[in-house]
């Protein structure tokens, strides 16, 4: 049988399928395997990521508490909870600094 995922992707609208239990199990296993791979990639990237404190971010960006609060509120620089602490991704800081340099 053709791969169910490709059938679903290629279908322009509603479709009806008749599949065997074996095909359905294989399909669910392929979805689970794909989700595991994506999650493993995200976890690996998160482990590589460094997180900075509020004070470090303010010093690097040359901003005050109010600006940092506004940036977080507007989604320009989102805070991340690590346990019960608030941190900021180094990659986000680099993006902001890059945008500033580009102007």
PDB file of C-alpha atoms in Angstrom:
ATOM      1  CA  UNK A   1       0.000   0.000   0.000  1.00  0.00           C
ATOM      2  CA  UNK A   2       1.155   3.521  -0.727  1.00  0.00           C
ATOM      3  CA  UNK A   3       2.457   5.490   2.262  1.00  0.00           C
ATOM      4  CA  UNK A   4      -0.572   6.897   4.132  1.00  0.00           C
ATOM      5  CA  UNK A   5       1.172  10.140   4.972  1.00  0.00           C
ATOM      6  CA  UNK A   6       1.855  10.892   1.307  1.00  0.00           C
ATOM      7  CA  UNK A   7      -1.756  10.024   0.435  1.00  0.00           C
ATOM      8  CA  UNK A   8      -3.014  12.455   3.069  1.00  0.00           C
ATOM      9  CA  UNK A   9      -0.619  15.171   1.923  1.00  0.00           C
ATOM     10  CA  UNK A  10      -1.565  14.783  -1.747  1.00  0.00           C
ATOM     11  CA  UNK A  11      -5.325  14.717  -1.137  1.00  0.00           C
ATOM     12  CA  UNK A  12      -6.874  18.003  -2.308  1.00  0.00           C
ATOM     13  CA  UNK A  13      -9.947  17.678  -0.072  1.00  0.00           C
ATOM     14  CA  UNK A  14     -11.834  15.018   1.807  1.00  0.00           C
ATOM     15  CA  UNK A  15     -10.847  11.423   1.216  1.00  0.00           C
ATOM     16  CA  UNK A  16     -12.004   8.011   2.314  1.00  0.00           C
ATOM     17  CA  UNK A  17      -9.545   5.274   2.979  1.00  0.00           C
ATOM     18  CA  UNK A  18      -9.921   1.655   3.789  1.00  0.00           C
ATOM     19  CA  UNK A  19      -6.838   0.390   5.541  1.00  0.00           C
ATOM     20  CA  UNK A  20      -5.899  -2.785   7.283  1.00  0.00           C
ATOM     21  CA  UNK A  21      -5.050  -2.840  10.953  1.00  0.00           C
ATOM     22  CA  UNK A  22      -1.458  -3.612  10.019  1.00  0.00           C
ATOM     23  CA  UNK A  23      -1.267  -0.533   7.774  1.00  0.00           C
ATOM     24  CA  UNK A  24      -2.794   1.628  10.498  1.00  0.00           C
ATOM     25  CA  UNK A  25      -0.274   0.373  13.057  1.00  0.00           C
ATOM     26  CA  UNK A  26       2.579   1.051  10.629  1.00  0.00           C
ATOM     27  CA  UNK A  27       1.221   4.555  10.014  1.00  0.00           C
ATOM     28  CA  UNK A  28       0.945   5.325  13.719  1.00  0.00           C
ATOM     29  CA  UNK A  29       4.465   3.985  14.297  1.00  0.00           C
ATOM     30  CA  UNK A  30       5.834   6.217  11.531  1.00  0.00           C
ATOM     31  CA  UNK A  31       4.090   9.256  13.064  1.00  0.00           C
ATOM     32  CA  UNK A  32       5.474   8.444  16.500  1.00  0.00           C
ATOM     33  CA  UNK A  33       8.979   7.922  15.104  1.00  0.00           C
ATOM     34  CA  UNK A  34       8.798  11.263  13.299  1.00  0.00           C
ATOM     35  CA  UNK A  35       7.630  13.035  16.442  1.00  0.00           C
ATOM     36  CA  UNK A  36      10.459  11.441  18.436  1.00  0.00           C
ATOM     37  CA  UNK A  37      13.041  12.598  15.893  1.00  0.00           C
ATOM     38  CA  UNK A  38      11.698  16.157  15.913  1.00  0.00           C
ATOM     39  CA  UNK A  39      11.614  16.217  19.710  1.00  0.00           C
ATOM     40  CA  UNK A  40      15.161  14.856  19.934  1.00  0.00           C
ATOM     41  CA  UNK A  41      16.339  17.600  17.574  1.00  0.00           C
ATOM     42  CA  UNK A  42      14.601  20.283  19.616  1.00  0.00           C
ATOM     43  CA  UNK A  43      16.030  18.923  22.872  1.00  0.00           C
ATOM     44  CA  UNK A  44      19.534  18.813  21.395  1.00  0.00           C
ATOM     45  CA  UNK A  45      19.214  22.422  20.220  1.00  0.00           C
ATOM     46  CA  UNK A  46      17.861  23.513  23.596  1.00  0.00           C
ATOM     47  CA  UNK A  47      20.803  21.894  25.340  1.00  0.00           C
ATOM     48  CA  UNK A  48      23.192  23.837  23.121  1.00  0.00           C
ATOM     49  CA  UNK A  49      21.372  27.079  23.853  1.00  0.00           C
ATOM     50  CA  UNK A  50      22.752  29.325  26.572  1.00  0.00           C
ATOM     51  CA  UNK A  51      20.424  31.382  28.690  1.00  0.00           C
ATOM     52  CA  UNK A  52      21.161  34.810  30.125  1.00  0.00           C
ATOM     53  CA  UNK A  53      19.862  36.551  33.225  1.00  0.00           C
ATOM     54  CA  UNK A  54      17.927  39.784  33.126  1.00  0.00           C
ATOM     55  CA  UNK A  55      20.978  41.710  34.302  1.00  0.00           C
ATOM     56  CA  UNK A  56      23.190  40.201  31.585  1.00  0.00           C
ATOM     57  CA  UNK A  57      20.646  41.090  28.896  1.00  0.00           C
ATOM     58  CA  UNK A  58      20.293  44.660  30.134  1.00  0.00           C
ATOM     59  CA  UNK A  59      24.069  45.095  30.094  1.00  0.00           C
ATOM     60  CA  UNK A  60      24.555  43.519  26.652  1.00  0.00           C
ATOM     61  CA  UNK A  61      21.730  45.473  25.030  1.00  0.00           C
ATOM     62  CA  UNK A  62      22.235  48.675  26.989  1.00  0.00           C
ATOM     63  CA  UNK A  63      18.620  48.815  28.144  1.00  0.00           C
ATOM     64  CA  UNK A  64      16.712  49.333  31.398  1.00  0.00           C
ATOM     65  CA  UNK A  65      14.146  47.177  33.213  1.00  0.00           C
ATOM     66  CA  UNK A  66      11.226  48.985  31.584  1.00  0.00           C
ATOM     67  CA  UNK A  67      12.527  48.380  28.054  1.00  0.00           C
ATOM     68  CA  UNK A  68      13.114  44.707  28.792  1.00  0.00           C
ATOM     69  CA  UNK A  69       9.587  44.426  30.172  1.00  0.00           C
ATOM     70  CA  UNK A  70       8.122  46.133  27.074  1.00  0.00           C
ATOM     71  CA  UNK A  71      10.138  43.903  24.729  1.00  0.00           C
ATOM     72  CA  UNK A  72       8.835  40.810  26.503  1.00  0.00           C
ATOM     73  CA  UNK A  73       5.264  42.112  26.466  1.00  0.00           C
ATOM     74  CA  UNK A  74       5.410  42.875  22.730  1.00  0.00           C
ATOM     75  CA  UNK A  75       7.091  39.542  21.912  1.00  0.00           C
ATOM     76  CA  UNK A  76      10.268  41.201  20.636  1.00  0.00           C
ATOM     77  CA  UNK A  77      12.346  39.373  23.269  1.00  0.00           C
ATOM     78  CA  UNK A  78      10.452  36.608  25.024  1.00  0.00           C
ATOM     79  CA  UNK A  79      11.495  35.494  28.482  1.00  0.00           C
ATOM     80  CA  UNK A  80      11.890  31.766  29.091  1.00  0.00           C
ATOM     81  CA  UNK A  81      11.175  30.090  32.411  1.00  0.00           C
ATOM     82  CA  UNK A  82      13.993  27.761  33.465  1.00  0.00           C
ATOM     83  CA  UNK A  83      12.677  26.186  36.623  1.00  0.00           C
ATOM     84  CA  UNK A  84      11.433  29.157  38.617  1.00  0.00           C
ATOM     85  CA  UNK A  85      13.929  31.589  37.099  1.00  0.00           C
ATOM     86  CA  UNK A  86      13.428  33.967  34.179  1.00  0.00           C
ATOM     87  CA  UNK A  87      16.060  33.724  31.466  1.00  0.00           C
ATOM     88  CA  UNK A  88      16.592  34.931  27.900  1.00  0.00           C
ATOM     89  CA  UNK A  89      17.963  32.916  24.977  1.00  0.00           C
ATOM     90  CA  UNK A  90      21.395  33.917  23.721  1.00  0.00           C
ATOM     91  CA  UNK A  91      20.190  33.368  20.150  1.00  0.00           C
ATOM     92  CA  UNK A  92      17.392  35.919  20.670  1.00  0.00           C
ATOM     93  CA  UNK A  93      19.879  38.459  22.046  1.00  0.00           C
ATOM     94  CA  UNK A  94      22.178  37.890  19.066  1.00  0.00           C
ATOM     95  CA  UNK A  95      19.221  38.431  16.717  1.00  0.00           C
ATOM     96  CA  UNK A  96      18.368  41.731  18.383  1.00  0.00           C
ATOM     97  CA  UNK A  97      21.965  42.923  18.362  1.00  0.00           C
ATOM     98  CA  UNK A  98      22.239  41.908  14.693  1.00  0.00           C
ATOM     99  CA  UNK A  99      19.116  43.913  13.853  1.00  0.00           C
ATOM    100  CA  UNK A 100      20.583  46.932  15.606  1.00  0.00           C
ATOM    101  CA  UNK A 101      23.875  46.626  13.721  1.00  0.00           C
ATOM    102  CA  UNK A 102      21.976  46.311  10.436  1.00  0.00           C
ATOM    103  CA  UNK A 103      20.193  49.633  10.934  1.00  0.00           C
TER     104      UNK A 103
END
